[in-house]
PDB file of C-alpha atoms in Angstrom:
ATOM      1  CA  GLY Q   1       0.000   0.000   0.000  1.00  0.00           C
ATOM      2  CA  PRO Q   2       2.521   2.682   1.040  1.00  0.00           C
ATOM      3  CA  ILE Q   3       4.846   1.769  -1.834  1.00  0.00           C
ATOM      4  CA  ARG Q   4       1.986   1.961  -4.334  1.00  0.00           C
ATOM      5  CA  LYS Q   5       0.996   5.368  -2.936  1.00  0.00           C
ATOM      6  CA  GLU Q   6       4.577   6.632  -3.183  1.00  0.00           C
ATOM      7  CA  ILE Q   7       4.836   5.506  -6.818  1.00  0.00           C
ATOM      8  CA  GLY Q   8       1.493   7.164  -7.595  1.00  0.00           C
ATOM      9  CA  ASP Q   9       2.527  10.429  -5.936  1.00  0.00           C
ATOM     10  CA  GLN Q  10       5.849  10.503  -7.782  1.00  0.00           C
ATOM     11  CA  PHE Q  11       4.083   9.796 -11.087  1.00  0.00           C
ATOM     12  CA  GLU Q  12       1.782  12.790 -10.495  1.00  0.00           C
ATOM     13  CA  ASN Q  13       4.798  14.953  -9.621  1.00  0.00           C
ATOM     14  CA  TYR Q  14       6.564  13.866 -12.802  1.00  0.00           C
ATOM     15  CA  LEU Q  15       3.514  14.699 -14.926  1.00  0.00           C
ATOM     16  CA  GLU Q  16       3.258  18.130 -13.333  1.00  0.00           C
ATOM     17  CA  VAL Q  17       6.914  18.918 -14.170  1.00  0.00           C
ATOM     18  CA  PHE Q  18       6.477  17.412 -17.659  1.00  0.00           C
ATOM     19  CA  PHE Q  19       3.473  19.584 -18.547  1.00  0.00           C
ATOM     20  CA  ARG Q  20       4.880  22.744 -16.957  1.00  0.00           C
ATOM     21  CA  LYS Q  21       8.069  22.429 -19.027  1.00  0.00           C
ATOM     22  CA  LEU Q  22       6.437  21.459 -22.325  1.00  0.00           C
ATOM     23  CA  LEU Q  23       3.249  23.532 -22.115  1.00  0.00           C
ATOM     24  CA  PRO Q  24       4.271  26.778 -20.396  1.00  0.00           C
ATOM     25  CA  GLU Q  25       1.331  28.625 -21.975  1.00  0.00           C
ATOM     26  CA  VAL Q  26      -1.304  26.715 -19.981  1.00  0.00           C
ATOM     27  CA  GLU Q  27      -2.254  26.839 -16.337  1.00  0.00           C
ATOM     28  CA  LEU Q  28      -1.881  23.538 -14.502  1.00  0.00           C
ATOM     29  CA  ILE Q  29      -3.858  22.944 -11.315  1.00  0.00           C
ATOM     30  CA  ARG Q  30      -3.032  20.006  -9.074  1.00  0.00           C
ATOM     31  CA  GLU Q  31      -5.750  18.120  -7.242  1.00  0.00           C
ATOM     32  CA  ILE Q  32      -8.048  20.477  -5.328  1.00  0.00           C
ATOM     33  CA  SER Q  33     -10.482  19.958  -2.443  1.00  0.00           C
ATOM     34  CA  ILE Q  34     -14.171  20.201  -3.235  1.00  0.00           C
ATOM     35  CA  ASN Q  35     -16.774  20.761  -0.524  1.00  0.00           C
ATOM     36  CA  ASP Q  36     -20.535  20.387  -0.701  1.00  0.00           C
ATOM     37  CA  ARG Q  37     -23.364  19.246   1.558  1.00  0.00           C
ATOM     38  CA  ARG Q  38     -22.134  15.625   1.256  1.00  0.00           C
ATOM     39  CA  GLY Q  39     -18.696  16.499   2.608  1.00  0.00           C
ATOM     40  CA  SER Q  40     -15.207  17.000   1.223  1.00  0.00           C
ATOM     41  CA  ARG Q  41     -13.574  15.168  -1.671  1.00  0.00           C
ATOM     42  CA  LYS Q  42     -10.730  15.608  -4.143  1.00  0.00           C
ATOM     43  CA  SER Q  43     -10.854  16.558  -7.814  1.00  0.00           C
ATOM     44  CA  CYS Q  44      -9.011  14.530 -10.417  1.00  0.00           C
ATOM     45  CA  ASP Q  45      -5.201  14.720 -10.225  1.00  0.00           C
ATOM     46  CA  ILE Q  46      -4.493  17.486 -12.743  1.00  0.00           C
ATOM     47  CA  LEU Q  47      -6.639  20.143 -14.417  1.00  0.00           C
ATOM     48  CA  ILE Q  48      -5.258  22.052 -17.385  1.00  0.00           C
ATOM     49  CA  THR Q  49      -6.805  25.368 -18.347  1.00  0.00           C
ATOM     50  CA  ASP Q  50      -5.985  27.632 -21.222  1.00  0.00           C
ATOM     51  CA  ILE Q  51      -5.700  31.321 -20.334  1.00  0.00           C
ATOM     52  CA  GLN Q  52      -6.601  32.129 -23.942  1.00  0.00           C
ATOM     53  CA  TYR Q  53     -10.070  30.641 -23.299  1.00  0.00           C
ATOM     54  CA  GLN Q  54     -10.951  32.552 -20.078  1.00  0.00           C
ATOM     55  CA  ASN Q  55      -9.461  29.899 -17.777  1.00  0.00           C
ATOM     56  CA  LYS Q  56     -11.814  27.160 -18.912  1.00  0.00           C
ATOM     57  CA  VAL Q  57     -10.698  23.632 -18.092  1.00  0.00           C
ATOM     58  CA  LYS Q  58      -9.754  21.887 -21.332  1.00  0.00           C
ATOM     59  CA  LEU Q  59      -8.128  18.715 -19.976  1.00  0.00           C
ATOM     60  CA  LEU Q  60      -8.911  16.652 -16.861  1.00  0.00           C
ATOM     61  CA  ILE Q  61      -6.219  14.103 -16.025  1.00  0.00           C
ATOM     62  CA  GLU Q  62      -6.129  11.067 -13.766  1.00  0.00           C
ATOM     63  CA  CYS Q  63      -2.730   9.433 -13.216  1.00  0.00           C
ATOM     64  CA  LYS Q  64      -2.667   5.652 -12.770  1.00  0.00           C
ATOM     65  CA  ALA Q  65       0.584   3.878 -11.949  1.00  0.00           C
ATOM     66  CA  THR Q  66      -1.058   0.510 -11.203  1.00  0.00           C
ATOM     67  CA  ARG Q  67       0.209  -2.489 -13.164  1.00  0.00           C
ATOM     68  CA  LEU Q  68      -2.096  -5.262 -14.313  1.00  0.00           C
ATOM     69  CA  SER Q  69      -1.389  -8.877 -13.519  1.00  0.00           C
ATOM     70  CA  PHE Q  70      -0.007 -11.020 -16.355  1.00  0.00           C
ATOM     71  CA  ASP Q  71      -3.229 -13.055 -16.550  1.00  0.00           C
ATOM     72  CA  SER Q  72      -5.417  -9.962 -16.830  1.00  0.00           C
ATOM     73  CA  ARG Q  73      -3.251  -8.508 -19.573  1.00  0.00           C
ATOM     74  CA  PHE Q  74      -2.865 -11.545 -21.765  1.00  0.00           C
ATOM     75  CA  LYS Q  75      -5.279 -14.332 -20.829  1.00  0.00           C
ATOM     76  CA  LYS Q  76      -8.713 -13.128 -19.849  1.00  0.00           C
ATOM     77  CA  PHE Q  77     -10.500  -9.945 -18.970  1.00  0.00           C
ATOM     78  CA  ASP Q  78     -10.960  -9.853 -15.214  1.00  0.00           C
ATOM     79  CA  LYS Q  79     -13.053  -6.857 -14.242  1.00  0.00           C
ATOM     80  CA  ASP Q  80     -12.138  -7.430 -10.593  1.00  0.00           C
ATOM     81  CA  ASP Q  81      -8.400  -7.024 -11.247  1.00  0.00           C
ATOM     82  CA  ARG Q  82      -7.044  -4.060  -9.257  1.00  0.00           C
ATOM     83  CA  GLY Q  83      -5.556  -2.534 -12.417  1.00  0.00           C
ATOM     84  CA  TYR Q  84      -8.867  -2.526 -14.252  1.00  0.00           C
ATOM     85  CA  GLN Q  85     -10.691  -1.228 -11.191  1.00  0.00           C
ATOM     86  CA  ASP Q  86      -8.181   1.630 -10.982  1.00  0.00           C
ATOM     87  CA  MET Q  87      -8.853   2.513 -14.630  1.00  0.00           C
ATOM     88  CA  VAL Q  88     -12.620   2.518 -13.986  1.00  0.00           C
ATOM     89  CA  LYS Q  89     -12.097   4.712 -10.913  1.00  0.00           C
ATOM     90  CA  GLY Q  90     -10.002   7.080 -13.030  1.00  0.00           C
ATOM     91  CA  VAL Q  91     -12.798   7.547 -15.570  1.00  0.00           C
ATOM     92  CA  VAL Q  92     -15.383   7.997 -12.792  1.00  0.00           C
ATOM     93  CA  GLN Q  93     -13.155  10.566 -11.064  1.00  0.00           C
ATOM     94  CA  ILE Q  94     -12.850  12.589 -14.277  1.00  0.00           C
ATOM     95  CA  TRP Q  95     -16.638  12.606 -14.687  1.00  0.00           C
ATOM     96  CA  LYS Q  96     -17.197  13.533 -11.025  1.00  0.00           C
ATOM     97  CA  THR Q  97     -14.800  16.456 -11.400  1.00  0.00           C
ATOM     98  CA  ALA Q  98     -16.569  17.565 -14.603  1.00  0.00           C
ATOM     99  CA  SER Q  99     -19.838  17.497 -12.637  1.00  0.00           C
ATOM    100  CA  ASP Q 100     -18.315  19.507  -9.781  1.00  0.00           C
ATOM    101  CA  ILE Q 101     -17.005  22.109 -12.227  1.00  0.00           C
ATOM    102  CA  ARG Q 102     -20.396  22.348 -13.968  1.00  0.00           C
ATOM    103  CA  ARG Q 103     -22.185  22.735 -10.623  1.00  0.00           C
ATOM    104  CA  LYS Q 104     -19.775  25.544  -9.646  1.00  0.00           C
ATOM    105  CA  PHE Q 105     -18.032  23.792  -6.747  1.00  0.00           C
ATOM    106  CA  THR Q 106     -14.706  24.997  -8.186  1.00  0.00           C
ATOM    107  CA  PRO Q 107     -13.578  28.451  -9.353  1.00  0.00           C
ATOM    108  CA  TYR Q 108     -13.249  27.110 -12.914  1.00  0.00           C
ATOM    109  CA  SER Q 109     -15.599  26.437 -15.799  1.00  0.00           C
ATOM    110  CA  LEU Q 110     -15.503  23.618 -18.319  1.00  0.00           C
ATOM    111  CA  ALA Q 111     -14.618  24.226 -21.967  1.00  0.00           C
ATOM    112  CA  ASP Q 112     -17.180  23.034 -24.504  1.00  0.00           C
ATOM    113  CA  ASN Q 113     -14.713  20.535 -25.949  1.00  0.00           C
ATOM    114  CA  ALA Q 114     -13.167  19.431 -22.644  1.00  0.00           C
ATOM    115  CA  ILE Q 115     -11.631  15.991 -22.605  1.00  0.00           C
ATOM    116  CA  GLY Q 116     -10.436  13.575 -19.954  1.00  0.00           C
ATOM    117  CA  ALA Q 117      -7.283  11.470 -20.017  1.00  0.00           C
ATOM    118  CA  VAL Q 118      -6.282   8.505 -17.900  1.00  0.00           C
ATOM    119  CA  ILE Q 119      -2.493   8.469 -18.133  1.00  0.00           C
ATOM    120  CA  THR Q 120      -0.892   5.200 -17.138  1.00  0.00           C
ATOM    121  CA  LEU Q 121       2.481   3.508 -16.808  1.00  0.00           C
ATOM    122  CA  ASP Q 122       1.056   0.245 -18.145  1.00  0.00           C
ATOM    123  CA  ALA Q 123       0.792  -0.448 -21.878  1.00  0.00           C
ATOM    124  CA  TRP Q 124      -2.002  -2.988 -21.378  1.00  0.00           C
ATOM    125  CA  PHE Q 125      -4.528  -1.148 -23.525  1.00  0.00           C
ATOM    126  CA  VAL Q 126      -2.462  -0.409 -26.633  1.00  0.00           C
ATOM    127  CA  ALA Q 127      -3.854  -3.415 -28.496  1.00  0.00           C
ATOM    128  CA  ALA Q 128      -7.010  -3.840 -26.421  1.00  0.00           C
ATOM    129  CA  PRO Q 129      -9.751  -1.596 -27.805  1.00  0.00           C
ATOM    130  CA  ALA Q 130     -12.541  -3.830 -26.503  1.00  0.00           C
ATOM    131  CA  ARG Q 131     -11.189  -3.579 -22.967  1.00  0.00           C
ATOM    132  CA  GLN Q 132     -11.169   0.212 -23.124  1.00  0.00           C
ATOM    133  CA  GLY Q 133     -14.829   0.076 -24.081  1.00  0.00           C
ATOM    134  CA  MET Q 134     -15.545  -2.304 -21.188  1.00  0.00           C
ATOM    135  CA  ILE Q 135     -13.890   0.069 -18.746  1.00  0.00           C
ATOM    136  CA  VAL Q 136     -15.905   3.057 -19.995  1.00  0.00           C
ATOM    137  CA  GLU Q 137     -19.135   1.031 -19.807  1.00  0.00           C
ATOM    138  CA  GLU Q 138     -18.317  -0.112 -16.261  1.00  0.00           C
ATOM    139  CA  ALA Q 139     -17.700   3.539 -15.325  1.00  0.00           C
ATOM    140  CA  ARG Q 140     -21.060   4.496 -16.873  1.00  0.00           C
ATOM    141  CA  SER Q 141     -22.846   1.841 -14.834  1.00  0.00           C
ATOM    142  CA  ARG Q 142     -21.251   3.189 -11.639  1.00  0.00           C
ATOM    143  CA  VAL Q 143     -22.214   6.826 -12.195  1.00  0.00           C
ATOM    144  CA  ARG Q 144     -25.828   6.058 -13.168  1.00  0.00           C
ATOM    145  CA  ILE Q 145     -26.696   5.965  -9.459  1.00  0.00           C
ATOM    146  CA  ASP Q 146     -25.243   9.457  -8.886  1.00  0.00           C
ATOM    147  CA  GLU Q 147     -27.933  12.029  -9.646  1.00  0.00           C
ATOM    148  CA  ASN Q 148     -25.282  14.780  -9.773  1.00  0.00           C
ATOM    149  CA  ILE Q 149     -23.546  13.321 -12.832  1.00  0.00           C
ATOM    150  CA  THR Q 150     -25.324  14.028 -16.103  1.00  0.00           C
ATOM    151  CA  THR Q 151     -24.636  12.814 -19.620  1.00  0.00           C
ATOM    152  CA  ALA Q 152     -22.938  16.162 -20.279  1.00  0.00           C
ATOM    153  CA  ASP Q 153     -20.456  15.418 -17.473  1.00  0.00           C
ATOM    154  CA  MET Q 154     -19.459  12.116 -19.106  1.00  0.00           C
ATOM    155  CA  ILE Q 155     -16.889  13.772 -21.343  1.00  0.00           C
ATOM    156  CA  PRO Q 156     -14.810  11.626 -23.696  1.00  0.00           C
ATOM    157  CA  VAL Q 157     -11.859   9.961 -21.973  1.00  0.00           C
ATOM    158  CA  ALA Q 158      -8.621   8.941 -23.688  1.00  0.00           C
ATOM    159  CA  PHE Q 159      -6.324   6.231 -22.325  1.00  0.00           C
ATOM    160  CA  VAL Q 160      -2.668   7.194 -22.716  1.00  0.00           C
ATOM    161  CA  TYR Q 161       0.529   5.241 -22.101  1.00  0.00           C
ATOM    162  CA  MET Q 162       3.121   7.630 -20.635  1.00  0.00           C
ATOM    163  CA  PRO Q 163       5.933   6.862 -23.143  1.00  0.00           C
ATOM    164  CA  GLU Q 164       3.506   7.669 -25.994  1.00  0.00           C
ATOM    165  CA  LEU Q 165       2.709  11.003 -24.363  1.00  0.00           C
ATOM    166  CA  GLU Q 166       6.421  11.751 -24.031  1.00  0.00           C
ATOM    167  CA  ARG Q 167       7.092  10.912 -27.682  1.00  0.00           C
ATOM    168  CA  SER Q 168       4.094  12.929 -28.849  1.00  0.00           C
ATOM    169  CA  MET Q 169       5.088  16.014 -26.888  1.00  0.00           C
ATOM    170  CA  ALA Q 170       8.625  15.865 -28.284  1.00  0.00           C
ATOM    171  CA  TYR Q 171       7.142  16.863 -31.660  1.00  0.00           C
ATOM    172  CA  GLY Q 172       3.738  18.381 -30.968  1.00  0.00           C
ATOM    173  CA  ASP Q 173       2.278  21.381 -29.206  1.00  0.00           C
ATOM    174  CA  LYS Q 174      -0.796  21.965 -27.027  1.00  0.00           C
ATOM    175  CA  ASP Q 175      -3.203  21.943 -29.968  1.00  0.00           C
ATOM    176  CA  ALA Q 176      -1.737  18.746 -31.412  1.00  0.00           C
ATOM    177  CA  LEU Q 177      -1.988  17.086 -27.993  1.00  0.00           C
ATOM    178  CA  LEU Q 178      -5.656  18.011 -27.566  1.00  0.00           C
ATOM    179  CA  GLU Q 179      -6.452  16.965 -31.138  1.00  0.00           C
ATOM    180  CA  GLY Q 180      -4.744  13.613 -30.583  1.00  0.00           C
ATOM    181  CA  LEU Q 181      -6.551  13.016 -27.300  1.00  0.00           C
ATOM    182  CA  ILE Q 182      -9.907  13.850 -28.874  1.00  0.00           C
ATOM    183  CA  HIS Q 183      -9.148  11.391 -31.694  1.00  0.00           C
ATOM    184  CA  ILE Q 184      -8.203   8.434 -29.474  1.00  0.00           C
ATOM    185  CA  SER Q 185     -11.075   9.067 -27.046  1.00  0.00           C
ATOM    186  CA  LYS Q 186     -13.657   8.117 -29.679  1.00  0.00           C
ATOM    187  CA  PRO Q 187     -14.886   4.520 -29.315  1.00  0.00           C
ATOM    188  CA  GLU Q 188     -14.072   3.746 -32.943  1.00  0.00           C
ATOM    189  CA  ASN Q 189     -10.443   4.752 -32.260  1.00  0.00           C
ATOM    190  CA  TYR Q 190      -9.921   2.847 -28.983  1.00  0.00           C
ATOM    191  CA  GLY Q 191      -6.596   1.034 -29.195  1.00  0.00           C
ATOM    192  CA  TYR Q 192      -4.849   3.693 -31.288  1.00  0.00           C
ATOM    193  CA  SER Q 193      -1.672   5.059 -29.735  1.00  0.00           C
ATOM    194  CA  LEU Q 194      -1.376   8.783 -29.118  1.00  0.00           C
ATOM    195  CA  ASP Q 195       1.852   9.155 -31.072  1.00  0.00           C
TER     196      ASP Q 195
END
């Protein structure tokens, strides 16, 4: 547990430094506290806004450092595997944060073409488009019971392997990144790599 948390925290720190160095024109907000009548909770790990668009959140990021077991990657889909459950939680967290932004529990607003990204250290999904779809559907089934999350909050979510993000940002800019994420977040493009 503590080791997994340390790896996750360091991964988030790395992503913060990565985006700040490669996208100096955007504002990056680390996880924030959100309070409402149900209590306090955290937003997704990183929010990226574009000052050019009146500080609207364009990208909501969840960082997942969990590794899947060998069997879950290569033999059979096991929806109870911790790695898959973490991916589902990542998608749900993005949608919850989108809902919180829409309902004005943060000082930000959501861009019309906002997108979510689950960034991971595991390449499990590169050739597994059906599994990406299963994860999104499992996330949908979980948020159906939350009256605060609407269809509008269920923004498209891209799954990104960190080395692909690094390669892509070596040659692209902010607009190319967002365009690529929008492309791979579409169900018909699940399984495509970002780069």
